[in-house]
Coordinates of C-alpha atoms in Angstrom, one line a residue:
M249 CA 19.2 -2.6 -9.8
A250 CA 18.7 -0.7 -13.4
A251 CA 15.4 0.1 -14.5
Q252 CA 14.2 -1.3 -17.6
D253 CA 14.0 2.2 -19.2
D254 CA 17.2 4.0 -17.9
R255 CA 17.2 7.0 -19.9
H256 CA 20.1 9.8 -20.0
P257 CA 22.2 7.6 -18.4
E258 CA 25.1 10.7 -18.4
L259 CA 22.6 12.8 -16.6
R260 CA 21.9 9.8 -14.0
E261 CA 25.4 9.9 -13.3
A262 CA 26.0 13.5 -12.9
V263 CA 23.4 13.4 -10.2
R264 CA 24.4 10.1 -8.6
A265 CA 27.8 11.7 -8.1
L266 CA 26.6 14.7 -6.6
C267 CA 24.6 12.9 -4.5
R268 CA 27.2 10.2 -2.9
A269 CA 28.4 13.1 -1.3
Y270 CA 24.8 13.3 0.8
P271 CA 24.6 9.7 1.8
D272 CA 21.6 8.6 4.0
A273 CA 23.4 9.5 7.3
Y274 CA 22.7 13.1 6.2
F275 CA 19.2 13.2 5.0
R276 CA 18.6 10.9 8.6
E277 CA 20.0 13.7 10.9
V278 CA 18.2 16.4 8.6
D279 CA 15.1 14.3 9.4
A280 CA 16.1 13.6 13.1
R281 CA 16.1 17.5 13.8
R282 CA 13.4 18.3 11.6
G283 CA 15.8 20.7 9.3
Y284 CA 15.8 21.8 6.1
P285 CA 18.9 20.0 3.8
D286 CA 20.5 23.6 3.2
E287 CA 23.9 22.0 2.4
F288 CA 22.4 19.8 -0.5
V289 CA 20.1 22.2 -1.9
A290 CA 23.3 24.8 -2.2
A291 CA 25.3 22.2 -3.9
L292 CA 22.2 21.3 -6.2
T293 CA 22.0 25.0 -6.8
R294 CA 25.5 25.2 -7.7
A295 CA 25.7 22.1 -10.1
G296 CA 23.0 24.3 -11.9
W297 CA 20.3 21.4 -11.2
L298 CA 17.4 23.5 -10.1
A299 CA 17.8 25.8 -12.9
A300 CA 17.2 22.7 -15.0
M301 CA 14.4 24.3 -17.4
I302 CA 15.6 27.9 -17.8
P303 CA 16.4 28.6 -21.1
A304 CA 20.0 29.5 -22.4
E305 CA 19.2 32.7 -23.0
Y306 CA 19.1 33.3 -19.6
G307 CA 21.8 31.1 -18.1
G308 CA 20.3 27.8 -17.9
P309 CA 20.8 24.7 -19.6
G310 CA 17.5 24.7 -21.6
L311 CA 16.4 21.4 -20.4
G312 CA 13.0 19.9 -20.7
L313 CA 10.9 18.4 -18.2
T314 CA 11.9 15.0 -19.1
E315 CA 15.2 15.8 -17.6
A316 CA 14.0 18.0 -14.9
S317 CA 12.0 14.3 -13.9
V318 CA 15.4 12.3 -14.4
I319 CA 16.8 15.0 -11.7
M320 CA 14.0 14.8 -9.3
E321 CA 14.2 10.4 -9.8
E322 CA 18.1 10.5 -9.0
I323 CA 17.7 12.3 -5.8
N324 CA 15.0 10.0 -4.4
R325 CA 16.3 7.1 -5.7
C326 CA 19.9 8.0 -3.8
G327 CA 18.3 8.4 -0.6
G328 CA 17.0 11.7 -0.6
N329 CA 14.2 13.9 -0.5
A330 CA 13.5 15.7 -3.5
G331 CA 10.6 17.3 -2.0
A332 CA 13.1 20.2 -0.4
C333 CA 13.8 21.4 -3.8
H334 CA 11.6 20.1 -6.4
G335 CA 9.0 23.8 -6.4
Q336 CA 11.8 25.3 -8.5
M337 CA 11.4 23.0 -11.1
Y338 CA 7.7 23.0 -11.4
N339 CA 7.2 27.1 -10.5
M340 CA 9.7 27.7 -13.7
G341 CA 6.8 26.9 -16.4
T342 CA 4.5 29.3 -14.8
L343 CA 7.1 32.1 -15.2
L344 CA 8.4 30.5 -18.8
R345 CA 5.2 29.9 -20.5
H346 CA 3.3 32.9 -19.3
G347 CA 5.4 35.4 -17.9
S348 CA 6.3 38.8 -20.0
D349 CA 10.0 39.1 -21.5
A350 CA 10.7 42.0 -18.6
Q351 CA 9.8 39.5 -15.7
K352 CA 11.8 36.6 -17.6
R353 CA 14.8 39.3 -18.0
R354 CA 14.5 40.3 -14.1
Y355 CA 14.0 37.0 -13.0
L356 CA 15.4 34.2 -14.8
P357 CA 19.1 35.2 -14.8
P358 CA 19.7 35.1 -11.3
I359 CA 17.7 32.3 -10.7
A360 CA 19.8 30.2 -12.8
A361 CA 22.9 31.9 -10.8
G362 CA 21.7 30.8 -7.9
E363 CA 21.2 34.1 -6.4
L364 CA 17.6 33.6 -6.3
R365 CA 15.3 30.9 -4.8
L366 CA 11.5 30.2 -6.7
Q367 CA 11.1 27.2 -4.4
S368 CA 7.2 28.6 -3.2
M369 CA 3.2 28.4 -4.8
G370 CA 0.6 29.6 -3.0
V371 CA -2.4 28.0 -4.1
T372 CA -4.1 25.4 -1.3
E373 CA -6.7 27.3 1.3
P374 CA -8.2 26.0 4.4
A375 CA -11.5 26.6 3.4
A376 CA -11.1 25.8 -0.5
G377 CA -8.7 22.3 -0.2
S378 CA -8.9 20.8 -3.7
D379 CA -11.5 23.0 -5.2
T380 CA -9.2 25.8 -6.0
T381 CA -11.7 28.1 -7.6
K382 CA -13.2 28.3 -4.3
I383 CA -9.9 30.2 -2.8
R384 CA -11.2 33.4 -0.8
T385 CA -7.4 35.1 -1.1
T386 CA -7.9 38.3 -3.2
A387 CA -6.0 40.7 -4.6
V388 CA -7.6 44.1 -5.5
R389 CA -6.0 46.7 -7.9
K390 CA -5.0 50.1 -6.1
G391 CA -3.2 52.2 -8.5
D392 CA 0.1 50.5 -9.3
R393 CA -0.2 48.0 -6.4
Y394 CA -2.5 44.6 -5.6
V395 CA -3.8 44.7 -2.1
V396 CA -3.8 41.0 -1.1
N397 CA -6.0 39.5 1.7
G398 CA -6.3 36.0 2.7
Q399 CA -4.9 33.1 4.0
K400 CA -2.9 29.8 2.4
V401 CA -1.9 26.4 3.8
W402 CA 0.5 23.6 3.6
I403 CA 2.5 25.8 1.4
S404 CA 6.0 24.7 1.8
R405 CA 9.7 25.9 1.5
V406 CA 8.5 29.6 2.3
L407 CA 11.1 30.6 4.7
H408 CA 13.6 29.2 2.6
S409 CA 12.7 30.4 -0.6
D410 CA 13.0 34.4 -2.0
L411 CA 10.3 34.3 -4.8
M412 CA 7.1 32.9 -4.5
I413 CA 3.8 32.0 -7.0
L414 CA 0.7 33.0 -5.8
L415 CA -2.6 32.7 -6.9
A416 CA -5.6 34.9 -6.0
R417 CA -8.9 36.3 -6.6
T418 CA -8.8 39.2 -8.7
T419 CA -12.6 39.2 -9.0
P420 CA -15.1 38.0 -6.9
L421 CA -16.6 34.2 -7.5
P422 CA -20.1 35.7 -8.1
D423 CA -19.2 38.4 -10.6
V424 CA -17.7 35.5 -13.1
A425 CA -19.3 33.3 -15.8
R426 CA -17.3 30.5 -15.3
K427 CA -15.9 29.8 -11.5
S428 CA -12.3 29.1 -13.0
D429 CA -12.1 32.8 -14.5
G430 CA -11.3 36.1 -12.1
M431 CA -8.1 34.1 -10.5
S432 CA -4.5 35.9 -11.2
V433 CA -1.0 34.5 -10.9
F434 CA 1.3 37.2 -9.0
I435 CA 5.3 36.7 -8.0
V436 CA 5.8 37.6 -4.3
D437 CA 9.1 38.5 -3.6
L438 CA 9.2 36.8 0.0
R439 CA 12.4 38.9 1.1
D440 CA 10.0 42.4 1.2
A441 CA 6.8 40.7 2.1
I442 CA 7.7 38.4 5.2
G443 CA 6.7 41.0 8.1
H444 CA 5.3 43.5 6.0
G445 CA 1.6 42.1 5.2
L446 CA 2.3 38.2 4.9
T447 CA 2.6 36.1 8.2
V448 CA 4.1 32.7 8.0
Q449 CA 3.6 30.0 10.6
P450 CA 5.4 26.8 10.4
I451 CA 3.1 23.6 10.5
A452 CA 4.8 20.7 12.5
N453 CA 3.7 17.3 10.8
M454 CA 4.6 13.6 9.9
V455 CA 6.7 14.8 6.8
N456 CA 9.8 16.9 7.5
H457 CA 8.6 19.2 4.3
E458 CA 9.1 22.5 5.5
T459 CA 5.4 23.1 5.3
A460 CA 3.3 26.3 6.7
E461 CA 0.6 28.2 6.5
L462 CA 0.4 32.1 5.2
F463 CA -1.7 34.9 6.5
F464 CA -2.2 38.0 4.2
E465 CA -3.4 41.4 5.7
N466 CA -2.8 44.3 3.1
L467 CA 0.3 42.5 1.8
E468 CA 1.2 45.4 -1.4
I469 CA 2.3 43.7 -4.4
P470 CA 3.5 45.8 -7.7
A471 CA 1.2 45.6 -10.3
E472 CA 4.1 44.3 -12.9
N473 CA 4.4 41.4 -10.7
L474 CA 1.1 40.5 -12.3
I475 CA 2.1 37.1 -14.8
G476 CA -0.2 37.2 -17.9
A477 CA -3.6 38.5 -17.9
E478 CA -5.7 39.3 -14.7
G479 CA -8.2 36.7 -14.7
Q480 CA -6.6 33.9 -16.4
G481 CA -4.9 32.7 -13.4
F482 CA -6.0 29.5 -13.3
R483 CA -5.1 28.4 -16.6
Y484 CA -1.7 29.3 -16.1
I485 CA -1.6 27.5 -12.3
L486 CA -2.8 24.4 -14.5
D487 CA 0.2 24.3 -16.7
G488 CA 2.8 24.6 -13.5
L489 CA 0.0 21.6 -11.9
N490 CA 0.8 19.2 -14.5
A491 CA 4.3 19.5 -14.4
E492 CA 4.4 19.4 -10.9
R493 CA 2.3 15.7 -11.2
T494 CA 4.9 14.7 -13.3
L495 CA 8.0 15.8 -11.0
I496 CA 6.5 14.3 -8.0
A497 CA 5.7 10.9 -10.3
A498 CA 9.3 10.8 -11.2
E499 CA 10.0 11.5 -7.1
C500 CA 7.7 8.5 -6.3
I501 CA 9.4 6.3 -8.7
G502 CA 12.7 6.8 -7.3
D503 CA 11.6 6.0 -4.3
G504 CA 10.0 2.8 -6.0
Y505 CA 13.3 1.7 -6.9
W506 CA 14.6 2.6 -3.9
F507 CA 12.6 0.4 -1.7
I508 CA 12.7 -2.5 -4.1
D509 CA 16.7 -2.3 -4.5
R510 CA 17.1 -2.0 -0.2
V511 CA 14.4 -4.8 0.4
T512 CA 16.0 -7.1 -2.6
A513 CA 19.4 -7.1 -1.1
Y514 CA 18.1 -7.4 2.6
V515 CA 16.2 -10.5 1.8
K516 CA 18.4 -12.1 -0.2
D517 CA 21.0 -11.9 2.8
R518 CA 18.4 -12.5 5.7
E519 CA 17.8 -16.1 6.6
V520 CA 15.3 -17.3 8.9
F521 CA 14.1 -20.9 9.2
G522 CA 17.7 -22.3 7.3
R523 CA 16.9 -20.1 4.3
P524 CA 17.3 -16.9 2.7
L525 CA 13.9 -14.8 3.3
G526 CA 13.9 -14.0 -0.4
Q527 CA 13.4 -17.5 -1.1
N528 CA 9.7 -17.6 0.3
Q529 CA 6.8 -16.6 -2.7
G530 CA 5.2 -14.9 0.0
V531 CA 8.2 -12.6 0.2
Q532 CA 9.0 -12.4 -3.7
F533 CA 5.7 -11.5 -5.4
P534 CA 4.8 -8.4 -3.3
I535 CA 8.3 -6.8 -4.1
A536 CA 7.9 -8.7 -8.0
E537 CA 4.7 -6.7 -7.9
A538 CA 5.9 -3.5 -6.8
H539 CA 8.6 -3.5 -9.4
I540 CA 6.0 -4.5 -12.2
E541 CA 4.0 -1.1 -11.2
V542 CA 7.1 1.1 -11.0
E543 CA 8.2 0.5 -14.3
A544 CA 4.8 0.9 -15.7
A545 CA 4.7 4.1 -14.1
N546 CA 7.6 4.8 -15.6
L547 CA 6.9 4.5 -18.9
M548 CA 3.5 6.7 -18.3
R549 CA 5.9 9.2 -17.0
F550 CA 8.2 9.7 -19.7
D551 CA 4.9 10.3 -21.9
A552 CA 3.8 13.1 -20.0
C553 CA 7.1 14.7 -20.2
R554 CA 7.4 14.4 -23.6
R555 CA 3.8 15.6 -24.3
F556 CA 4.5 18.6 -21.7
D557 CA 7.9 19.2 -23.6
A558 CA 6.2 19.0 -26.8
H559 CA 3.3 22.3 -25.9
E560 CA 0.8 19.1 -26.4
P561 CA -2.4 18.5 -24.0
C562 CA -1.1 16.4 -20.9
G563 CA -3.3 16.5 -17.7
A564 CA -4.4 12.7 -18.4
Q565 CA -1.0 11.5 -19.0
A566 CA 0.4 13.8 -15.7
N567 CA -2.3 12.9 -13.4
M568 CA -2.2 9.0 -14.4
A569 CA 1.7 9.0 -14.0
K570 CA 1.1 10.6 -10.6
Y571 CA -1.4 8.1 -9.6
L572 CA 0.7 5.0 -11.0
A573 CA 3.9 6.4 -9.3
A574 CA 2.5 6.9 -6.1
K575 CA 0.5 3.7 -6.1
A576 CA 3.5 1.8 -6.9
S577 CA 6.2 3.5 -4.4
W578 CA 3.4 3.1 -1.4
E579 CA 3.2 -0.7 -2.3
A580 CA 6.9 -0.9 -2.9
A581 CA 7.6 0.8 0.4
N582 CA 5.2 -1.5 2.6
A583 CA 6.8 -4.4 0.9
C584 CA 10.1 -3.1 2.2
L585 CA 9.1 -2.2 5.5
Q586 CA 7.4 -5.3 6.1
F587 CA 10.1 -7.8 5.0
H588 CA 12.7 -5.7 7.1
G589 CA 10.6 -6.6 10.2
G590 CA 11.2 -4.9 13.1
M591 CA 14.6 -3.5 11.6
G592 CA 12.6 -1.4 8.9
F593 CA 11.1 0.7 11.9
A594 CA 14.6 1.6 13.4
H595 CA 16.1 5.1 12.0
E596 CA 19.3 3.6 10.9
Y597 CA 17.7 1.6 8.0
D598 CA 15.9 4.3 6.9
V599 CA 13.0 2.5 5.6
E600 CA 10.9 4.5 8.2
R601 CA 11.8 8.1 7.0
K602 CA 11.4 7.1 3.1
F603 CA 8.0 5.3 4.4
R604 CA 7.1 8.4 5.6
E605 CA 7.7 10.5 3.1
T606 CA 6.1 8.7 -0.2
R607 CA 3.3 8.4 2.2
L608 CA 2.4 11.6 1.3
Y609 CA 2.1 11.4 -2.3
Q610 CA -1.6 9.7 -1.6
V611 CA -2.7 12.7 -0.5
A612 CA -0.5 15.8 -2.1
P613 CA -0.2 17.5 -4.2
V614 CA -3.2 16.2 -5.7
S615 CA -5.3 13.1 -3.8
T616 CA -5.7 9.8 -5.8
N617 CA -9.5 10.3 -5.6
M618 CA -9.4 13.7 -7.3
I619 CA -7.5 12.1 -10.0
L620 CA -9.9 9.6 -10.9
A621 CA -12.5 12.0 -10.8
Y622 CA -10.6 13.8 -13.2
V623 CA -10.1 10.5 -15.7
A624 CA -13.6 9.6 -15.2
E625 CA -14.8 13.3 -16.5
H626 CA -12.0 14.3 -18.6
V627 CA -10.9 10.6 -20.0
L628 CA -14.0 8.6 -19.9
G629 CA -16.8 11.1 -20.7
L630 CA -18.7 10.5 -17.7
P631 CA -20.4 13.2 -15.7
R632 CA -18.6 15.9 -13.5
S633 CA -19.3 14.4 -10.0
F634 CA -18.3 17.6 -8.3

């Protein structure tokens, strides 16, 4: 089933062609062993899709967030899970927009060539949660190095990445004028850090997302790995988070179309009481409603992408796109599971796997309530609620 707004058809077909080599059975097997889709991610890397946003001068195709979002959408639309590799897309923005020329020359060409992976971002902490300004991980300058101590949680793909973007406090919270000041962003070379001040503890969870808890104990980072100006890291991270939320929206849109396609085909063929299941309005209406909501989310996604690529403010659009898309994909997932009946719970139909995967986005990377609070304050001008 084609979307009403099926932009970038040649790009879509190229990604679909790659995905055809990795059908449902491939992702089902990876999920069953709680593994990582190494072959699939390697194929995406070889094809250059994970370097989409790297400028041509550094060896990439120089595409924008719009095209990157289409790539992520198509992976999920084809039955895969872009969560295994989407980090490189949105982490790239922090380096591209705020990194020094030397950092770009050092890291971007090998990332574009597939020699390095930048898949992880270390922000969330156990005690801070969504209140990023309350993070406790510190980075203290000592000569030509920063010494990092603290803890991060729900950090994905650490064991499948070479580099990580890290947010840490370089000025204690009581010493800053605004609570969003005093945080800085660093590039961490995980190949050097793990086992030498950084301990990674995988977290078993409902979604096969290669997520871990990180413990920093006197980890030394070269001062040259500081991105941008010290103390301005929160602002830099927000750029990356807008990209992240928009890309997650695209993935949810891909999921939404997948669920709608699957359930539509199923209820056309499945006969109950002598008639197609899909002939009943009680079946038709939830599917139609989910489709309408996915289409609406799709439009907001492209508006957020356009603004991001034009370097215009896009916080509201990125948040709203993520909210609409996560809600739409979840409703599509519920309809798909419900109308498959018992078969929806069988692994061989892949509905339960995708159901688990798309449920995550009601909670992460930003919860629906946090988005509503953002819109209430920053769009509607209501008093800050927290």
